[in-house]
Amino acid sequence: MQGEVRSIRDAWSSLPSPGEVGIGLERFTGQRMERILAIVGAIGSTALGIQALLGAVTRLIRLDGPHLAIMLLVFLPLLWMIIACVTGRWVKQACGTFAVAYALSLMLWPAVVDRSIQEPAAQPWIFFLVNICVVAAMLAFPVRLQFAWALGVPLVYGYVRLAQGDFAQGFWITTGFDVSFTIILGMVIVSLAWMFRQVATGVDDARDMAVETYAGAAAASASEEERVAMAALMHDSVLAALIAAERASSDRERTLAVAMAREALTRLANTEASIAQEGSDEPVNRAQIVAELRRTLSEQGADAVVEERGVSAEIPGKAARAMVLAARQAIGNALIHAGGRGLHVVAESADADRLTLTVQDTGPGFDPDAIGEDRLGIRASIIARMAAVAGSSRITSDDRGTVVELSWEPS
C-alpha cells in the first residue's frame, strides 16, 4: 500500500505545471536549426581536425615548447568545440573559444614556424582549420562578427604565409589561391547559415501567429458558448422568479420570489466581471470604498480624484462590492467614450448607513435609449448590479457630459 501511495505521489509530482507547458516550443524550428548547424559543424570539424592533426604530426621536425604550445592552443579548444556541438551543451562558449584561440595561433605562427623550410606549394597544417574557425564564429558570434571572421581570418593567414616565405614570389600565387578560396567558402558558410536561420525564424513567427489566431478564435467560441449558456440560465432563473411571484400568496412566498429575482439579477450583473465575488454581509466603511476607487483610477492612469462629502458611513459588503464594480464600469466608460475629460468621482453620505457614488465627465454624452440590447456595460454592469443589492442607479447624459449616480440605503 505504501508503495502504491509513493508511486502515485511520484507520478503527481512529475506532472508539469500550467506555466511549464509549452515553454521553449515557441522557437522550436530555430532551436532545431541551431542543433542541425552544430551537428554539421561537428562533423566537418572532426574530419578537417584529424587531417590537420596528422599533418602537424607527420611534418613536425622537432617537438619543442613553442610548437607544442601552438598545437595545444589549437587542438584542445577544437576538441572542446566538437564535444560541445555533439552534446548540444556550451556550444557558443566552446565555439567562441576556438575562434579566438585559432586567430591568436595564426598571429603567433611566424614566431614558431621554421622559415628555413621553403615549400610554397605545400600548405601548413594550420591552413586546414581556417574555415573551421569561420564555422566556429558562425555558431558563436553575431552576424557582423561572422562576416568579419570569414573575411579577416583568411587575410591573416595570407599575411602569415607570406611572412613565412619572406614574401618570395613563389608564395604569392599559392597563397593568393588559398586566401581567395577560403574567403569564398567562408562567405558561403556564413550566408547559408544566416539564410537557414531566417527561414527558421519565419516558420516560428508563422506558428506563433497561427497559434495566436487559433487562441483568439477558441476564446471567441468559448465566450459565445458561455453567453448562450448564461442566456439559458437567465431565462430559467427569470421564468422561475416570475412564476414564484405570480403564485405568491403570503409574505414568505413574496420574500422568496424577491430573493430569486435578486439572485437572477446578480448572476446577470456578474456575467462579465473578472471576479464574480458578491462580498459578504459584513459592513464596509466608506473609506475602503474610496480607497478602492482611487486604486482603480490609478490603475487606469486617469487624472482624476475621488472627493468625499458628508459623514462617514458603513454599508453591507454585498452592496459595497456592487457599488464599487458599478463605479468601475462607469469610470471605464468615461475613459473610453469621453477620453476621461472632466472625470470626477464623488462619494457622499447624508447618514451613517447611506452612500451615493457619482461619476461624472464632460464628454460628448450619449443617448441611453439608443444603446443596443447586446451591450451589457450599462444594463448589466451598472443598472442590474445595483438592482441586485436593492440599490438604485440614475444615468443622465447630454452634450455637456454624463453623470452616473449610484445610491444605496437600507430598505
Coordinates of C-alpha atoms in Angstrom, one line a residue:
M1 CA 0.0 0.0 0.0
Q2 CA 2.8 2.4 0.9
G3 CA 4.5 1.6 -2.5
E4 CA 1.3 2.5 -4.3
V5 CA 1.0 5.7 -2.4
R6 CA 4.6 6.6 -3.2
S7 CA 4.1 5.8 -6.9
I8 CA 1.0 8.0 -7.0
R9 CA 3.0 10.8 -5.3
D10 CA 5.9 10.5 -7.7
A11 CA 3.6 10.5 -10.7
W12 CA 1.7 13.5 -9.4
S13 CA 5.0 15.4 -8.8
S14 CA 6.1 14.7 -12.4
L15 CA 3.1 16.4 -13.9
P16 CA 4.1 19.8 -15.4
S17 CA 2.6 22.9 -14.0
P18 CA 0.4 25.1 -16.3
G19 CA 3.2 27.6 -16.6
E20 CA 5.7 25.0 -17.7
V21 CA 3.6 23.6 -20.5
G22 CA 4.7 24.9 -23.9
I23 CA 7.9 26.6 -22.7
G24 CA 10.5 26.5 -25.4
L25 CA 8.1 25.5 -28.2
E26 CA 7.7 29.0 -29.5
R27 CA 11.2 28.8 -31.0
F28 CA 11.1 25.2 -31.9
T29 CA 12.2 25.5 -35.5
G30 CA 15.0 27.9 -34.6
Q31 CA 16.3 25.6 -32.0
R32 CA 16.2 22.6 -34.4
M33 CA 18.1 24.6 -36.9
E34 CA 20.8 25.6 -34.4
R35 CA 21.1 21.9 -33.5
I36 CA 21.5 20.9 -37.1
L37 CA 24.1 23.5 -37.7
A38 CA 26.0 22.4 -34.7
I39 CA 26.0 18.7 -35.7
V40 CA 27.2 19.6 -39.3
G41 CA 29.9 21.8 -37.8
A42 CA 31.0 18.9 -35.5
I43 CA 31.3 16.5 -38.5
G44 CA 33.3 19.0 -40.6
S45 CA 35.5 20.0 -37.6
T46 CA 36.2 16.3 -36.9
A47 CA 37.2 15.5 -40.5
L48 CA 39.4 18.5 -41.0
G49 CA 40.7 18.4 -37.4
I50 CA 42.0 14.8 -38.0
Q51 CA 43.6 15.9 -41.3
A52 CA 45.3 18.9 -39.6
L53 CA 46.5 16.8 -36.7
L54 CA 48.0 14.2 -39.0
G55 CA 49.7 16.9 -41.0
A56 CA 51.1 18.5 -37.8
V57 CA 52.5 15.2 -36.6
T58 CA 53.9 13.9 -39.8
R59 CA 55.6 17.3 -40.8
L60 CA 56.9 18.0 -37.3
I61 CA 60.7 18.1 -37.4
R62 CA 61.2 18.8 -33.7
L63 CA 58.8 19.0 -30.8
D64 CA 59.9 22.0 -28.9
G65 CA 58.0 24.2 -26.5
P66 CA 56.6 26.8 -29.0
H67 CA 55.4 24.1 -31.4
L68 CA 53.7 22.1 -28.6
A69 CA 52.1 25.3 -27.2
I70 CA 50.6 26.2 -30.7
M71 CA 49.3 22.7 -31.1
L72 CA 47.7 22.7 -27.6
L73 CA 46.3 26.2 -28.2
V74 CA 44.6 24.9 -31.4
F75 CA 43.6 21.3 -30.8
L76 CA 42.3 21.5 -27.2
P77 CA 39.7 24.2 -28.0
L78 CA 38.9 22.3 -31.2
L79 CA 38.2 19.1 -29.2
W80 CA 36.0 21.0 -26.8
M81 CA 34.1 22.5 -29.7
I82 CA 33.5 19.1 -31.3
I83 CA 32.2 17.6 -28.0
A84 CA 30.0 20.7 -27.3
C85 CA 28.5 20.5 -30.8
V86 CA 27.7 16.8 -30.4
T87 CA 26.3 17.0 -26.9
G88 CA 24.5 20.3 -27.5
R89 CA 25.8 22.0 -24.4
W90 CA 28.1 25.0 -24.1
V91 CA 28.1 25.3 -27.9
K92 CA 28.5 29.1 -28.0
Q93 CA 31.2 29.2 -25.4
A94 CA 33.3 26.3 -26.9
C95 CA 33.0 27.7 -30.5
G96 CA 33.8 31.2 -29.4
T97 CA 36.9 29.9 -27.5
F98 CA 38.2 28.1 -30.6
A99 CA 37.5 31.0 -32.9
V100 CA 39.6 33.3 -30.7
A101 CA 42.3 30.7 -29.9
Y102 CA 42.8 29.9 -33.6
A103 CA 43.0 33.6 -34.6
L104 CA 45.6 34.0 -31.8
S105 CA 47.5 31.0 -33.1
L106 CA 47.7 32.4 -36.6
M107 CA 49.2 35.6 -35.2
L108 CA 51.8 33.7 -33.3
W109 CA 52.6 31.3 -36.2
P110 CA 55.5 33.4 -37.8
A111 CA 57.3 33.3 -34.4
V112 CA 57.1 29.5 -34.2
V113 CA 57.5 28.2 -37.8
D114 CA 60.8 27.3 -39.2
R115 CA 61.5 29.7 -42.1
S116 CA 64.3 27.8 -43.4
I117 CA 61.8 25.3 -45.0
Q118 CA 60.6 26.9 -48.2
E119 CA 57.7 24.9 -49.6
P120 CA 55.3 27.3 -51.4
A121 CA 53.1 24.5 -52.8
A122 CA 52.6 22.7 -49.5
Q123 CA 50.1 24.3 -47.1
P124 CA 50.9 24.1 -43.4
W125 CA 48.6 22.1 -41.2
I126 CA 47.1 25.2 -39.7
F127 CA 45.6 26.0 -43.1
F128 CA 43.1 23.1 -42.9
L129 CA 41.3 24.8 -40.0
V130 CA 40.8 28.3 -41.5
N131 CA 37.2 27.6 -42.5
I132 CA 36.6 25.6 -39.3
C133 CA 37.4 28.8 -37.5
V134 CA 34.7 30.5 -39.6
V135 CA 32.2 27.7 -38.7
A136 CA 33.0 28.3 -35.0
A137 CA 32.4 32.0 -35.4
M138 CA 29.1 31.2 -37.2
L139 CA 27.9 29.2 -34.2
A140 CA 29.1 31.6 -31.6
F141 CA 29.1 35.2 -32.8
P142 CA 26.5 37.7 -34.2
V143 CA 26.2 38.1 -38.0
R144 CA 28.5 41.0 -38.3
L145 CA 31.3 39.3 -36.4
Q146 CA 30.7 36.1 -38.5
F147 CA 31.4 38.1 -41.7
A148 CA 34.3 39.8 -40.1
W149 CA 35.8 36.4 -39.2
A150 CA 35.1 35.0 -42.7
L151 CA 37.0 37.8 -44.3
G152 CA 39.6 38.6 -41.7
V153 CA 40.9 35.1 -40.8
P154 CA 41.9 34.2 -44.4
L155 CA 43.6 37.5 -44.8
V156 CA 45.6 37.0 -41.6
Y157 CA 46.5 33.5 -42.8
G158 CA 47.7 35.0 -46.1
Y159 CA 49.9 37.6 -44.4
V160 CA 51.3 34.9 -42.1
R161 CA 52.0 32.6 -45.0
L162 CA 53.8 35.3 -47.0
A163 CA 55.8 36.3 -43.9
Q164 CA 56.8 32.7 -43.5
G165 CA 58.2 32.8 -47.1
D166 CA 59.8 36.2 -46.7
F167 CA 57.3 37.5 -49.3
A168 CA 59.1 35.5 -52.0
Q169 CA 57.4 35.4 -55.4
G170 CA 56.7 31.7 -55.2
F171 CA 54.5 32.1 -52.2
W172 CA 52.2 34.8 -53.8
I173 CA 50.5 32.6 -56.3
T174 CA 49.7 29.7 -54.0
T175 CA 48.8 31.9 -51.1
G176 CA 46.5 34.1 -53.2
F177 CA 44.7 31.0 -54.3
D178 CA 44.4 29.7 -50.8
V179 CA 43.1 33.0 -49.4
S180 CA 40.6 33.6 -52.2
F181 CA 39.3 30.0 -51.8
T182 CA 38.9 30.3 -48.0
I183 CA 37.2 33.7 -48.3
I184 CA 34.7 32.5 -50.8
L185 CA 33.9 29.3 -48.8
G186 CA 33.7 31.2 -45.5
M187 CA 31.3 33.7 -47.0
V188 CA 29.1 30.9 -48.4
I189 CA 29.1 29.2 -45.0
V190 CA 28.0 32.3 -43.2
S191 CA 25.4 33.3 -45.8
L192 CA 23.8 29.8 -45.8
A193 CA 23.7 29.8 -42.0
W194 CA 22.1 33.2 -42.0
M195 CA 19.5 32.2 -44.6
F196 CA 18.6 29.0 -42.8
R197 CA 18.2 30.9 -39.5
Q198 CA 16.0 33.5 -41.2
V199 CA 13.8 30.7 -42.7
A200 CA 13.5 29.1 -39.2
T201 CA 12.6 32.4 -37.7
G202 CA 9.9 32.9 -40.3
V203 CA 8.5 29.5 -39.6
D204 CA 8.4 30.2 -35.8
D205 CA 6.8 33.5 -36.3
A206 CA 4.1 32.0 -38.6
R207 CA 3.5 29.3 -36.0
D208 CA 3.1 31.9 -33.3
M209 CA 0.7 33.9 -35.4
A210 CA -1.3 30.8 -36.2
V211 CA -1.5 29.8 -32.5
E212 CA -2.5 33.3 -31.5
T213 CA -5.2 33.3 -34.2
Y214 CA -6.5 29.9 -33.0
A215 CA -6.4 31.0 -29.4
G216 CA -8.5 34.1 -30.3
A217 CA -11.0 32.0 -32.2
A218 CA -11.2 29.5 -29.4
A219 CA -11.7 32.3 -26.9
A220 CA -14.4 33.8 -29.0
S221 CA -16.1 30.5 -29.4
A222 CA -15.9 29.8 -25.6
S223 CA -17.3 33.3 -24.9
E224 CA -20.2 32.7 -27.3
E225 CA -20.9 29.3 -25.7
E226 CA -20.8 30.9 -22.3
R227 CA -23.1 33.7 -23.4
V228 CA -25.6 31.1 -24.8
A229 CA -25.4 29.1 -21.5
M230 CA -25.9 32.3 -19.5
A231 CA -28.9 33.3 -21.6
A232 CA -30.4 29.9 -21.0
L233 CA -29.7 30.1 -17.3
M234 CA -31.1 33.6 -17.1
H235 CA -34.2 32.5 -18.9
D236 CA -34.8 29.7 -16.4
S237 CA -34.0 31.9 -13.4
V238 CA -36.2 34.8 -14.6
L239 CA -39.0 32.4 -15.5
A240 CA -38.8 30.7 -12.2
A241 CA -38.8 34.1 -10.4
L242 CA -41.9 35.2 -12.4
I243 CA -43.8 32.0 -11.7
A244 CA -42.9 32.3 -8.0
A245 CA -44.1 35.9 -7.9
E246 CA -47.3 35.1 -9.7
R247 CA -48.1 32.3 -7.3
A248 CA -47.0 34.0 -4.1
S249 CA -49.9 34.3 -1.7
S250 CA -48.1 35.0 1.5
D251 CA -45.4 37.4 2.8
R252 CA -42.9 34.5 2.9
E253 CA -43.6 33.4 -0.6
R254 CA -43.3 37.1 -1.8
T255 CA -39.9 37.4 0.0
L256 CA -38.8 34.2 -1.6
A257 CA -39.8 35.5 -5.1
V258 CA -37.9 38.7 -4.4
A259 CA -34.8 36.7 -3.4
M260 CA -35.0 34.6 -6.5
A261 CA -35.2 37.8 -8.7
R262 CA -32.2 39.3 -6.9
E263 CA -30.2 36.2 -7.5
A264 CA -31.0 36.2 -11.2
L265 CA -30.0 39.9 -11.4
T266 CA -26.8 39.2 -9.5
R267 CA -25.8 36.4 -11.9
L268 CA -26.5 38.7 -14.9
A269 CA -24.5 41.5 -13.3
N270 CA -21.5 39.3 -12.7
T271 CA -21.6 37.8 -16.2
E272 CA -18.7 40.0 -17.4
A273 CA -16.9 40.6 -14.1
S274 CA -13.4 39.1 -13.9
I275 CA -14.0 38.2 -10.2
A276 CA -17.6 37.2 -9.5
Q277 CA -17.4 37.8 -5.8
E278 CA -20.5 39.3 -4.3
G279 CA -18.9 40.2 -1.0
S280 CA -20.2 39.4 2.5
D281 CA -22.8 41.0 4.8
E282 CA -20.0 42.4 7.0
P283 CA -20.2 46.2 7.0
V284 CA -17.7 48.1 4.8
N285 CA -16.6 51.6 5.7
R286 CA -16.8 54.4 3.1
A287 CA -13.0 54.9 3.3
Q288 CA -12.4 51.4 2.0
I289 CA -14.7 52.1 -1.0
V290 CA -13.0 55.4 -1.7
A291 CA -9.6 53.7 -1.5
E292 CA -10.7 51.0 -4.0
L293 CA -12.0 53.7 -6.4
R294 CA -8.7 55.7 -6.1
R295 CA -6.8 52.5 -6.9
T296 CA -9.0 51.9 -9.9
L297 CA -8.2 55.4 -11.2
S298 CA -4.5 54.9 -10.6
E299 CA -4.5 51.6 -12.5
Q300 CA -6.4 53.2 -15.4
G301 CA -4.0 56.1 -15.5
A302 CA -6.8 58.6 -15.1
D303 CA -6.1 62.1 -13.9
A304 CA -9.0 62.4 -11.5
V305 CA -9.7 62.5 -7.8
V306 CA -12.3 60.9 -5.5
E307 CA -14.0 63.6 -3.4
E308 CA -15.6 62.7 0.0
R309 CA -18.6 64.6 1.2
G310 CA -20.8 64.3 4.3
V311 CA -20.4 62.0 7.2
S312 CA -18.6 58.6 7.4
A313 CA -20.8 55.7 6.5
E314 CA -20.9 51.9 6.6
I315 CA -22.9 49.7 4.2
P316 CA -23.2 45.9 3.8
G317 CA -20.3 44.2 2.0
K318 CA -22.5 43.0 -0.9
A319 CA -23.8 46.5 -1.5
A320 CA -20.3 47.9 -1.3
R321 CA -19.0 45.4 -3.7
A322 CA -21.8 46.1 -6.2
M323 CA -21.3 49.8 -5.9
V324 CA -17.5 49.5 -6.5
L325 CA -18.0 47.3 -9.6
A326 CA -20.7 49.6 -11.0
A327 CA -18.5 52.6 -10.4
R328 CA -15.6 50.9 -12.1
Q329 CA -17.7 50.3 -15.1
A330 CA -18.8 54.0 -15.1
I331 CA -15.2 55.1 -14.8
G332 CA -14.2 52.8 -17.7
N333 CA -17.0 54.1 -19.9
A334 CA -15.9 57.7 -19.2
L335 CA -12.3 56.9 -20.1
I336 CA -13.2 55.1 -23.3
H337 CA -16.1 57.2 -24.7
A338 CA -15.2 60.6 -23.2
G339 CA -11.5 60.3 -23.1
G340 CA -11.5 61.0 -19.4
R341 CA -12.3 64.7 -19.9
G342 CA -13.6 66.3 -16.7
L343 CA -13.7 62.9 -14.9
H344 CA -14.7 63.4 -11.3
V345 CA -15.9 60.9 -8.7
V346 CA -17.8 61.9 -5.5
A347 CA -18.6 59.7 -2.5
E348 CA -21.3 61.3 -0.4
S349 CA -23.1 60.2 2.7
A350 CA -26.0 62.0 4.2
D351 CA -26.4 59.4 7.0
A352 CA -24.1 56.8 8.5
D353 CA -25.9 54.0 6.7
R354 CA -26.4 55.6 3.3
L355 CA -24.0 56.1 0.4
T356 CA -24.1 57.8 -3.0
L357 CA -21.3 57.5 -5.6
T358 CA -21.3 59.9 -8.5
V359 CA -19.2 59.5 -11.6
Q360 CA -19.3 62.4 -14.0
D361 CA -17.4 63.6 -17.1
T362 CA -17.6 66.4 -19.6
G363 CA -17.6 64.2 -22.7
P364 CA -19.9 64.4 -25.7
G365 CA -22.6 62.3 -24.0
F366 CA -24.9 59.7 -25.4
D367 CA -28.5 58.6 -25.7
P368 CA -29.1 55.8 -23.1
D369 CA -32.2 54.6 -25.0
A370 CA -30.1 54.1 -28.2
I371 CA -27.8 51.5 -26.7
G372 CA -28.2 48.1 -28.2
E373 CA -29.7 45.3 -26.2
D374 CA -26.5 43.2 -26.5
R375 CA -24.4 45.9 -24.8
L376 CA -24.3 44.9 -21.2
G377 CA -21.9 47.6 -20.0
I378 CA -24.7 49.8 -18.6
R379 CA -27.6 47.5 -18.3
A380 CA -25.9 44.6 -16.6
S381 CA -22.8 46.1 -15.1
I382 CA -24.5 49.2 -13.6
I383 CA -28.3 49.1 -13.5
A384 CA -28.8 45.3 -12.9
R385 CA -25.8 45.2 -10.5
M386 CA -27.3 47.9 -8.3
A387 CA -30.8 46.5 -8.6
A388 CA -29.4 43.1 -7.4
V389 CA -28.5 44.6 -4.0
A390 CA -31.7 46.8 -3.7
G391 CA -29.8 49.9 -4.7
S392 CA -30.6 52.5 -7.4
S393 CA -28.8 54.0 -10.3
R394 CA -29.6 57.0 -12.4
I395 CA -27.8 58.0 -15.6
T396 CA -28.2 61.4 -17.2
S397 CA -26.3 62.3 -20.4
D398 CA -26.3 65.2 -22.9
D399 CA -23.9 67.1 -25.0
R400 CA -22.4 68.7 -21.8
G401 CA -21.4 65.3 -20.3
T402 CA -22.6 62.2 -18.5
V403 CA -23.5 61.7 -14.8
V404 CA -23.9 58.3 -13.3
E405 CA -25.3 58.3 -9.8
L406 CA -25.3 55.1 -7.7
S407 CA -27.1 55.1 -4.4
W408 CA -27.8 52.6 -1.6
E409 CA -29.8 52.9 1.6
P410 CA -31.4 50.4 3.9
S411 CA -34.8 49.3 2.8

